[in-house]
């Protein structure tokens, strides 16, 4: 299974959710801040809602590793939520966008809060993944 990890954060770098984030020596908050910056730069400079960072050189798509950042925006409060997928192989971009949209719509109120109840939010996101996107996960 290609999806290795999912990290959800806002544009200030605060992580809301992480699943299977066990990279030794890398703190989730630090990585969240970096990837939020990547998403913000992509949105500002290139006016794109999706940023993809690919690792490897001259590698077949099925053997590449990628970090895919999909952003969703609250226009009324000028806040962005970043869905960061750590992926290996050929990604299913349509399904990743659907997953990000589904989570965003179902957890919209929690994402608006300054200090959301992360445990409750995590359970909601886990349930969405298990029920609707079980074929994507690799954990």
mmCIF file of C-alpha atoms in Angstrom:
data_model
loop_
_atom_site.group_PDB
_atom_site.id
_atom_site.type_symbol
_atom_site.label_atom_id
_atom_site.label_comp_id
_atom_site.label_asym_id
_atom_site.label_seq_id
_atom_site.Cartn_x
_atom_site.Cartn_y
_atom_site.Cartn_z
ATOM 1 C CA UNK A 1 0.000 0.000 0.000
ATOM 2 C CA UNK A 2 1.425 3.368 -1.023
ATOM 3 C CA UNK A 3 0.146 5.885 1.576
ATOM 4 C CA UNK A 4 2.683 5.896 4.399
ATOM 5 C CA UNK A 5 1.610 8.821 6.542
ATOM 6 C CA UNK A 6 -0.939 11.623 6.821
ATOM 7 C CA UNK A 7 -0.328 14.930 8.583
ATOM 8 C CA UNK A 8 -2.937 17.721 8.844
ATOM 9 C CA UNK A 9 -1.911 21.204 9.970
ATOM 10 C CA UNK A 10 -2.892 24.830 9.583
ATOM 11 C CA UNK A 11 -0.998 27.702 7.978
ATOM 12 C CA UNK A 12 0.644 28.639 11.272
ATOM 13 C CA UNK A 13 2.247 25.190 11.476
ATOM 14 C CA UNK A 14 0.056 23.775 14.232
ATOM 15 C CA UNK A 15 -0.503 20.043 13.651
ATOM 16 C CA UNK A 16 -4.112 18.898 14.072
ATOM 17 C CA UNK A 17 -3.654 15.244 13.188
ATOM 18 C CA UNK A 18 -0.918 12.803 12.322
ATOM 19 C CA UNK A 19 -1.146 9.132 11.542
ATOM 20 C CA UNK A 20 1.785 6.758 11.381
ATOM 21 C CA UNK A 21 4.196 9.599 11.940
ATOM 22 C CA UNK A 22 7.161 7.706 13.312
ATOM 23 C CA UNK A 23 10.103 9.302 11.554
ATOM 24 C CA UNK A 24 12.954 9.129 14.016
ATOM 25 C CA UNK A 25 14.496 12.486 14.834
ATOM 26 C CA UNK A 26 11.795 14.602 13.165
ATOM 27 C CA UNK A 27 9.222 16.351 15.309
ATOM 28 C CA UNK A 28 5.665 16.543 13.910
ATOM 29 C CA UNK A 29 5.380 20.263 14.773
ATOM 30 C CA UNK A 30 8.658 21.101 13.012
ATOM 31 C CA UNK A 31 7.696 19.182 9.883
ATOM 32 C CA UNK A 32 4.210 20.676 9.999
ATOM 33 C CA UNK A 33 5.682 24.185 9.961
ATOM 34 C CA UNK A 34 7.948 23.376 7.012
ATOM 35 C CA UNK A 35 5.165 21.803 4.976
ATOM 36 C CA UNK A 36 2.769 24.620 5.796
ATOM 37 C CA UNK A 37 5.395 26.994 4.371
ATOM 38 C CA UNK A 38 5.632 24.855 1.202
ATOM 39 C CA UNK A 39 1.839 24.935 0.826
ATOM 40 C CA UNK A 40 1.678 28.686 1.399
ATOM 41 C CA UNK A 41 4.465 29.353 -1.117
ATOM 42 C CA UNK A 42 2.764 27.156 -3.716
ATOM 43 C CA UNK A 43 -0.530 28.943 -3.181
ATOM 44 C CA UNK A 44 1.029 32.427 -3.251
ATOM 45 C CA UNK A 45 3.570 32.081 -6.055
ATOM 46 C CA UNK A 46 1.934 29.535 -8.319
ATOM 47 C CA UNK A 47 -1.735 29.827 -7.316
ATOM 48 C CA UNK A 48 -1.903 26.058 -6.915
ATOM 49 C CA UNK A 49 -3.782 24.153 -4.219
ATOM 50 C CA UNK A 50 -1.544 21.094 -4.530
ATOM 51 C CA UNK A 51 2.225 20.945 -4.078
ATOM 52 C CA UNK A 52 4.220 17.782 -4.729
ATOM 53 C CA UNK A 53 7.756 17.171 -3.525
ATOM 54 C CA UNK A 54 9.336 14.159 -5.237
ATOM 55 C CA UNK A 55 12.346 12.247 -3.962
ATOM 56 C CA UNK A 56 14.620 10.363 -6.311
ATOM 57 C CA UNK A 57 16.180 11.098 -9.649
ATOM 58 C CA UNK A 58 15.162 9.505 -12.951
ATOM 59 C CA UNK A 59 13.061 6.984 -11.085
ATOM 60 C CA UNK A 60 9.994 5.205 -12.460
ATOM 61 C CA UNK A 61 6.723 6.581 -10.990
ATOM 62 C CA UNK A 62 6.038 3.323 -9.172
ATOM 63 C CA UNK A 63 9.352 3.633 -7.298
ATOM 64 C CA UNK A 64 9.255 7.309 -6.307
ATOM 65 C CA UNK A 65 8.515 8.730 -2.896
ATOM 66 C CA UNK A 66 6.507 11.924 -2.652
ATOM 67 C CA UNK A 67 5.173 14.416 -0.185
ATOM 68 C CA UNK A 68 1.877 15.794 -1.484
ATOM 69 C CA UNK A 69 0.433 18.927 0.148
ATOM 70 C CA UNK A 70 -3.219 19.710 -0.574
ATOM 71 C CA UNK A 71 -4.546 22.964 0.841
ATOM 72 C CA UNK A 72 -8.092 23.933 1.726
ATOM 73 C CA UNK A 73 -8.964 27.483 2.664
ATOM 74 C CA UNK A 74 -11.423 29.238 4.948
ATOM 75 C CA UNK A 75 -11.860 32.467 3.013
ATOM 76 C CA UNK A 76 -13.945 34.155 5.709
ATOM 77 C CA UNK A 77 -11.238 33.862 8.377
ATOM 78 C CA UNK A 78 -8.199 33.745 6.060
ATOM 79 C CA UNK A 79 -6.958 30.410 7.319
ATOM 80 C CA UNK A 80 -5.586 27.436 5.382
ATOM 81 C CA UNK A 81 -5.571 23.776 6.326
ATOM 82 C CA UNK A 82 -2.872 21.569 4.799
ATOM 83 C CA UNK A 83 -3.344 17.865 4.177
ATOM 84 C CA UNK A 84 0.098 16.314 3.809
ATOM 85 C CA UNK A 85 0.378 12.819 2.348
ATOM 86 C CA UNK A 86 3.623 10.838 2.460
ATOM 87 C CA UNK A 87 3.295 8.540 -0.513
ATOM 88 C CA UNK A 88 5.378 5.880 -2.210
ATOM 89 C CA UNK A 89 4.653 4.763 -5.762
ATOM 90 C CA UNK A 90 2.079 6.021 -8.207
ATOM 91 C CA UNK A 91 -0.326 8.179 -6.257
ATOM 92 C CA UNK A 92 -4.067 8.194 -6.706
ATOM 93 C CA UNK A 93 -4.397 11.976 -6.832
ATOM 94 C CA UNK A 94 -8.160 11.931 -7.348
ATOM 95 C CA UNK A 95 -8.629 9.834 -4.188
ATOM 96 C CA UNK A 96 -6.206 12.003 -2.188
ATOM 97 C CA UNK A 97 -8.160 15.131 -3.172
ATOM 98 C CA UNK A 98 -11.425 13.391 -2.255
ATOM 99 C CA UNK A 99 -9.998 12.335 1.112
ATOM 100 C CA UNK A 100 -8.809 15.881 1.869
ATOM 101 C CA UNK A 101 -12.176 17.347 0.847
ATOM 102 C CA UNK A 102 -14.161 14.804 2.871
ATOM 103 C CA UNK A 103 -12.100 15.382 6.014
ATOM 104 C CA UNK A 104 -12.255 19.163 5.511
ATOM 105 C CA UNK A 105 -16.043 19.176 5.158
ATOM 106 C CA UNK A 106 -16.687 16.827 8.088
ATOM 107 C CA UNK A 107 -14.224 18.522 10.462
ATOM 108 C CA UNK A 108 -14.722 22.102 9.317
ATOM 109 C CA UNK A 109 -15.798 23.428 12.713
ATOM 110 C CA UNK A 110 -12.855 21.787 14.510
ATOM 111 C CA UNK A 111 -10.391 23.276 12.017
ATOM 112 C CA UNK A 112 -11.820 26.752 12.646
ATOM 113 C CA UNK A 113 -11.145 26.500 16.394
ATOM 114 C CA UNK A 114 -7.887 27.907 17.749
ATOM 115 C CA UNK A 115 -7.454 24.919 20.060
ATOM 116 C CA UNK A 116 -9.533 22.018 18.746
ATOM 117 C CA UNK A 117 -10.072 18.820 20.700
ATOM 118 C CA UNK A 118 -7.429 16.819 18.843
ATOM 119 C CA UNK A 119 -8.356 13.457 20.327
ATOM 120 C CA UNK A 120 -11.967 13.764 19.160
ATOM 121 C CA UNK A 121 -10.813 15.126 15.797
ATOM 122 C CA UNK A 122 -8.410 12.197 15.409
ATOM 123 C CA UNK A 123 -11.186 9.680 16.021
ATOM 124 C CA UNK A 124 -13.394 11.393 13.436
ATOM 125 C CA UNK A 125 -10.612 11.366 10.817
ATOM 126 C CA UNK A 126 -9.715 7.732 11.572
ATOM 127 C CA UNK A 127 -13.369 6.782 11.068
ATOM 128 C CA UNK A 128 -13.524 8.607 7.715
ATOM 129 C CA UNK A 129 -10.390 6.817 6.512
ATOM 130 C CA UNK A 130 -11.584 3.398 7.699
ATOM 131 C CA UNK A 131 -15.063 3.713 6.204
ATOM 132 C CA UNK A 132 -14.482 5.552 2.940
ATOM 133 C CA UNK A 133 -10.776 5.393 1.997
ATOM 134 C CA UNK A 134 -9.519 2.113 3.408
ATOM 135 C CA UNK A 135 -7.897 1.108 0.084
ATOM 136 C CA UNK A 136 -5.505 4.103 0.160
ATOM 137 C CA UNK A 137 -3.720 3.408 3.382
ATOM 138 C CA UNK A 138 -0.466 1.582 3.788
ATOM 139 C CA UNK A 139 -0.273 1.600 7.571
#
